[in-house]
Amino acid sequence: MILIDGKKAAAELREELKKEVLQLKSKYNTVPGLTVILIGELAPSKIYVKNKEKSAIEVGLKSEVIRYPETVDEKTVLNKIKELNNDASVSGILVQLPLPKHINKQKVIETILPSKDVDGFHPMNVGNLSSGYESSVPCTPLGCYLLIKKIEPNLNGKKAVVVGRSNLNGKPMTQLLLKENCTVTITHSKTKDLKGECLKGDIIIAAVGIPELVKGDWVKKDTIVIDVGINKTEKGIVGDVAFEEVSKVAKAITPVPGGVGPMTIACLLKNTIECFKRIQK
Ligand code: NAP
């Protein structure tokens, strides 16, 4: 069984990105810039933003965090996004979610210029991804995809089962796997026989939010299992996959923590660099 080391893969990706930033700097005499907007005082959001800022600086990007109190009005945020859209030193804009209730998430997402949408949430990027065109891809599924490709570079004809159909994870994951010629089944809370569906998968990606939902006898031998879930339980943080059981049958599996999580931020940096390159083009 291969334990997929997300920390190591993320560190390797950051090293590659660091080199790329240096090359871009010598070519364009400037570096890609990531601007994050953080609204309110939610502890997990503050931690995520701090980690994003630290990683961005580590690879040599220009990094900026704009902080607003929970009470900030929607217009102020939208105006700031428009200002950043017009700022040539900003390659990527990310508004940390969740937002306070009085701020319309969709309006915020649609105000970000698609070419600076490092999260890949803008409808134009969602459409481009599903049409197979160049686009920003949401960071977590992109990280999962890169981990899968490390284990199995040729995914032609593989049967993939995606558990969960969120816009953040399940749907973009499905599009990435389709692009690689997988036969993809996307499952959700109304799926009749989830175990039966999982048993058909050469690859299973679980992005649900239910601790240890995917059991050992749901997985056939030699399956690659990617666990996106982050669930706080009495025994600590666990994924959506029953790790102990599944690791006995799977060909390869991501641990939680230390699997998909570290790749998410590394992919945000990758997306910022991709946005910069597309703007230069
Ligand atoms: P979400 O928006 O709540 O979506 C959950 C999906 O799971 C939905 O499509 C839902 O189906 C499906 N589902 C719920 N119960 C199910 C069941 N019993 N059987 C099959 N499917 C079921 O969640 P998300 O944002 O995608 O996040 C999923 C998990 O990933 C969470 O634990 C989250 O914390 C974690 N996460 C991790 C990272 C990372 O960097 N590692 C990033 C983002 C999220 P319906 O559509 O029918 O409701």
CSV table of N, CA and C and ligand atoms in Angstrom, one decimal, residues 140 163-170 187-191 194 206-210 213 227-231 240 260-262 264, ligand 1:
chain,number,residue,atom,x,y,z
A,140,THR,N,-8.6,22.6,-4.3
A,140,THR,CA,-8.6,21.3,-3.6
A,140,THR,C,-8.7,20.1,-4.7
A,163,VAL,N,-17.4,10.9,-4.6
A,163,VAL,CA,-18.5,10.9,-3.5
A,163,VAL,C,-18.7,12.3,-3.1
A,164,GLY,N,-19.8,12.9,-3.4
A,164,GLY,CA,-20.0,14.3,-3.1
A,164,GLY,C,-20.1,15.1,-4.4
A,165,ARG,N,-21.0,16.1,-4.5
A,165,ARG,CA,-21.2,16.8,-5.7
A,165,ARG,C,-21.1,18.3,-5.5
A,166,SER,N,-20.3,18.8,-4.5
A,166,SER,CA,-20.3,20.2,-4.3
A,166,SER,C,-19.6,20.9,-5.4
A,167,ASN,N,-19.9,22.2,-5.5
A,167,ASN,CA,-19.2,23.1,-6.5
A,167,ASN,C,-17.8,23.2,-6.2
A,168,LEU,N,-17.5,23.1,-4.9
A,168,LEU,CA,-16.1,23.3,-4.5
A,168,LEU,C,-15.2,22.1,-4.8
A,169,ASN,N,-15.8,20.9,-4.6
A,169,ASN,CA,-15.0,19.7,-4.7
A,169,ASN,C,-15.5,18.7,-5.8
A,170,GLY,N,-16.6,18.1,-5.5
A,170,GLY,CA,-17.1,17.0,-6.4
A,170,GLY,C,-17.2,17.3,-7.8
A,187,THR,N,-21.5,10.6,-7.1
A,187,THR,CA,-22.5,10.2,-6.2
A,187,THR,C,-22.8,11.3,-5.2
A,188,HIS,N,-23.9,11.2,-4.4
A,188,HIS,CA,-24.4,12.2,-3.5
A,188,HIS,C,-25.3,11.6,-2.4
A,189,SER,N,-25.9,12.5,-1.7
A,189,SER,CA,-26.7,12.0,-0.5
A,189,SER,C,-28.0,11.2,-1.0
A,190,LYS,N,-28.4,11.3,-2.2
A,190,LYS,CA,-29.6,10.5,-2.7
A,190,LYS,C,-29.2,9.3,-3.5
A,191,THR,N,-27.9,9.0,-3.6
A,191,THR,CA,-27.4,7.8,-4.3
A,191,THR,C,-27.9,6.6,-3.6
A,194,LEU,N,-24.5,3.4,-2.4
A,194,LEU,CA,-23.2,4.1,-2.4
A,194,LEU,C,-22.0,3.0,-2.4
A,206,ALA,N,-13.4,10.9,-2.0
A,206,ALA,CA,-14.5,11.2,-1.0
A,206,ALA,C,-14.4,12.6,-0.6
A,207,ALA,N,-15.5,13.4,-0.9
A,207,ALA,CA,-15.5,14.8,-0.4
A,207,ALA,C,-17.0,15.0,0.1
A,208,VAL,N,-17.2,14.6,1.3
A,208,VAL,CA,-18.5,14.5,1.8
A,208,VAL,C,-18.7,15.4,3.1
A,209,GLY,N,-17.8,15.1,4.1
A,209,GLY,CA,-18.0,15.8,5.4
A,209,GLY,C,-18.6,14.9,6.4
A,210,ILE,N,-18.6,13.5,6.2
A,210,ILE,CA,-19.1,12.6,7.1
A,210,ILE,C,-17.9,11.7,7.6
A,213,LEU,N,-17.0,7.6,6.4
A,213,LEU,CA,-18.1,7.1,5.7
A,213,LEU,C,-17.7,5.9,4.8
A,227,ASP,N,-8.9,11.1,0.1
A,227,ASP,CA,-9.8,11.5,1.1
A,227,ASP,C,-9.8,13.1,1.3
A,228,VAL,N,-10.8,13.7,0.9
A,228,VAL,CA,-10.8,15.2,1.0
A,228,VAL,C,-11.4,15.7,2.4
A,229,GLY,N,-12.1,14.8,3.0
A,229,GLY,CA,-12.8,15.2,4.3
A,229,GLY,C,-11.9,15.7,5.4
A,230,ILE,N,-12.4,16.7,6.1
A,230,ILE,CA,-11.7,17.1,7.3
A,230,ILE,C,-12.8,17.2,8.4
A,231,ASN,N,-12.9,16.3,9.3
A,231,ASN,CA,-13.9,16.2,10.3
A,231,ASN,C,-13.4,16.2,11.7
A,240,ASP,N,-13.1,11.4,5.4
A,240,ASP,CA,-14.4,10.8,5.1
A,240,ASP,C,-14.2,9.3,4.8
A,260,VAL,N,-4.6,15.5,1.3
A,260,VAL,CA,-5.0,16.5,0.4
A,260,VAL,C,-4.8,17.9,0.9
A,261,GLY,N,-5.0,18.1,2.2
A,261,GLY,CA,-4.9,19.5,2.8
A,261,GLY,C,-3.7,20.3,2.3
A,262,PRO,N,-2.5,19.8,2.5
A,262,PRO,CA,-1.3,20.6,2.1
A,262,PRO,C,-1.3,21.0,0.6
A,264,THR,N,-3.8,21.8,-1.2
A,264,THR,CA,-4.7,22.9,-1.5
A,264,THR,C,-4.0,24.2,-1.6
B,1,NAP,P1,-20.5,20.1,0.9
B,1,NAP,O1,-20.6,21.3,0.1
B,1,NAP,O2,-21.2,20.0,2.2
B,1,NAP,O3,-20.9,18.8,0.0
B,1,NAP,C1,-21.0,17.6,0.6
B,1,NAP,C2,-21.5,16.6,-0.5
B,1,NAP,O4,-21.5,15.3,0.1
B,1,NAP,C3,-22.8,16.9,-1.1
B,1,NAP,O5,-22.8,16.8,-2.5
B,1,NAP,C4,-23.8,15.9,-0.4
B,1,NAP,O6,-24.8,15.5,-1.3
B,1,NAP,C5,-22.8,14.7,-0.3
B,1,NAP,N1,-23.3,13.8,0.8
B,1,NAP,C6,-23.8,14.1,2.0
B,1,NAP,N2,-24.1,13.0,2.7
B,1,NAP,C7,-23.8,12.0,1.9
B,1,NAP,C8,-24.0,10.6,2.0
B,1,NAP,N3,-24.5,10.0,3.1
B,1,NAP,N4,-23.6,9.8,0.9
B,1,NAP,C9,-23.1,10.4,-0.2
B,1,NAP,N5,-22.9,11.7,-0.4
B,1,NAP,C10,-23.3,12.5,0.7
B,1,NAP,O7,-19.0,19.7,1.3
B,1,NAP,P2,-17.6,20.2,0.6
B,1,NAP,O8,-17.4,21.6,0.7
B,1,NAP,O9,-17.4,19.5,-0.7
B,1,NAP,O10,-16.6,19.5,1.7
B,1,NAP,C11,-16.5,18.1,1.8
B,1,NAP,C12,-15.5,17.7,2.9
B,1,NAP,O11,-14.2,18.2,2.4
B,1,NAP,C13,-15.7,18.5,4.3
B,1,NAP,O12,-15.2,17.6,5.3
B,1,NAP,C14,-14.7,19.6,4.2
B,1,NAP,O13,-14.3,20.1,5.4
B,1,NAP,C15,-13.6,19.0,3.4
B,1,NAP,N6,-12.8,20.0,2.6
B,1,NAP,C16,-11.4,19.8,2.6
B,1,NAP,C17,-10.6,20.6,1.9
B,1,NAP,C18,-9.1,20.3,1.9
B,1,NAP,O14,-8.3,21.2,1.6
B,1,NAP,N7,-8.7,19.1,2.3
B,1,NAP,C19,-11.1,21.7,1.2
B,1,NAP,C20,-12.5,21.9,1.2
B,1,NAP,C21,-13.3,21.0,1.9
B,1,NAP,P3,-26.1,16.4,-1.7
B,1,NAP,O15,-25.5,17.3,-2.8
B,1,NAP,O16,-27.1,15.5,-2.2
B,1,NAP,O17,-26.4,17.2,-0.5
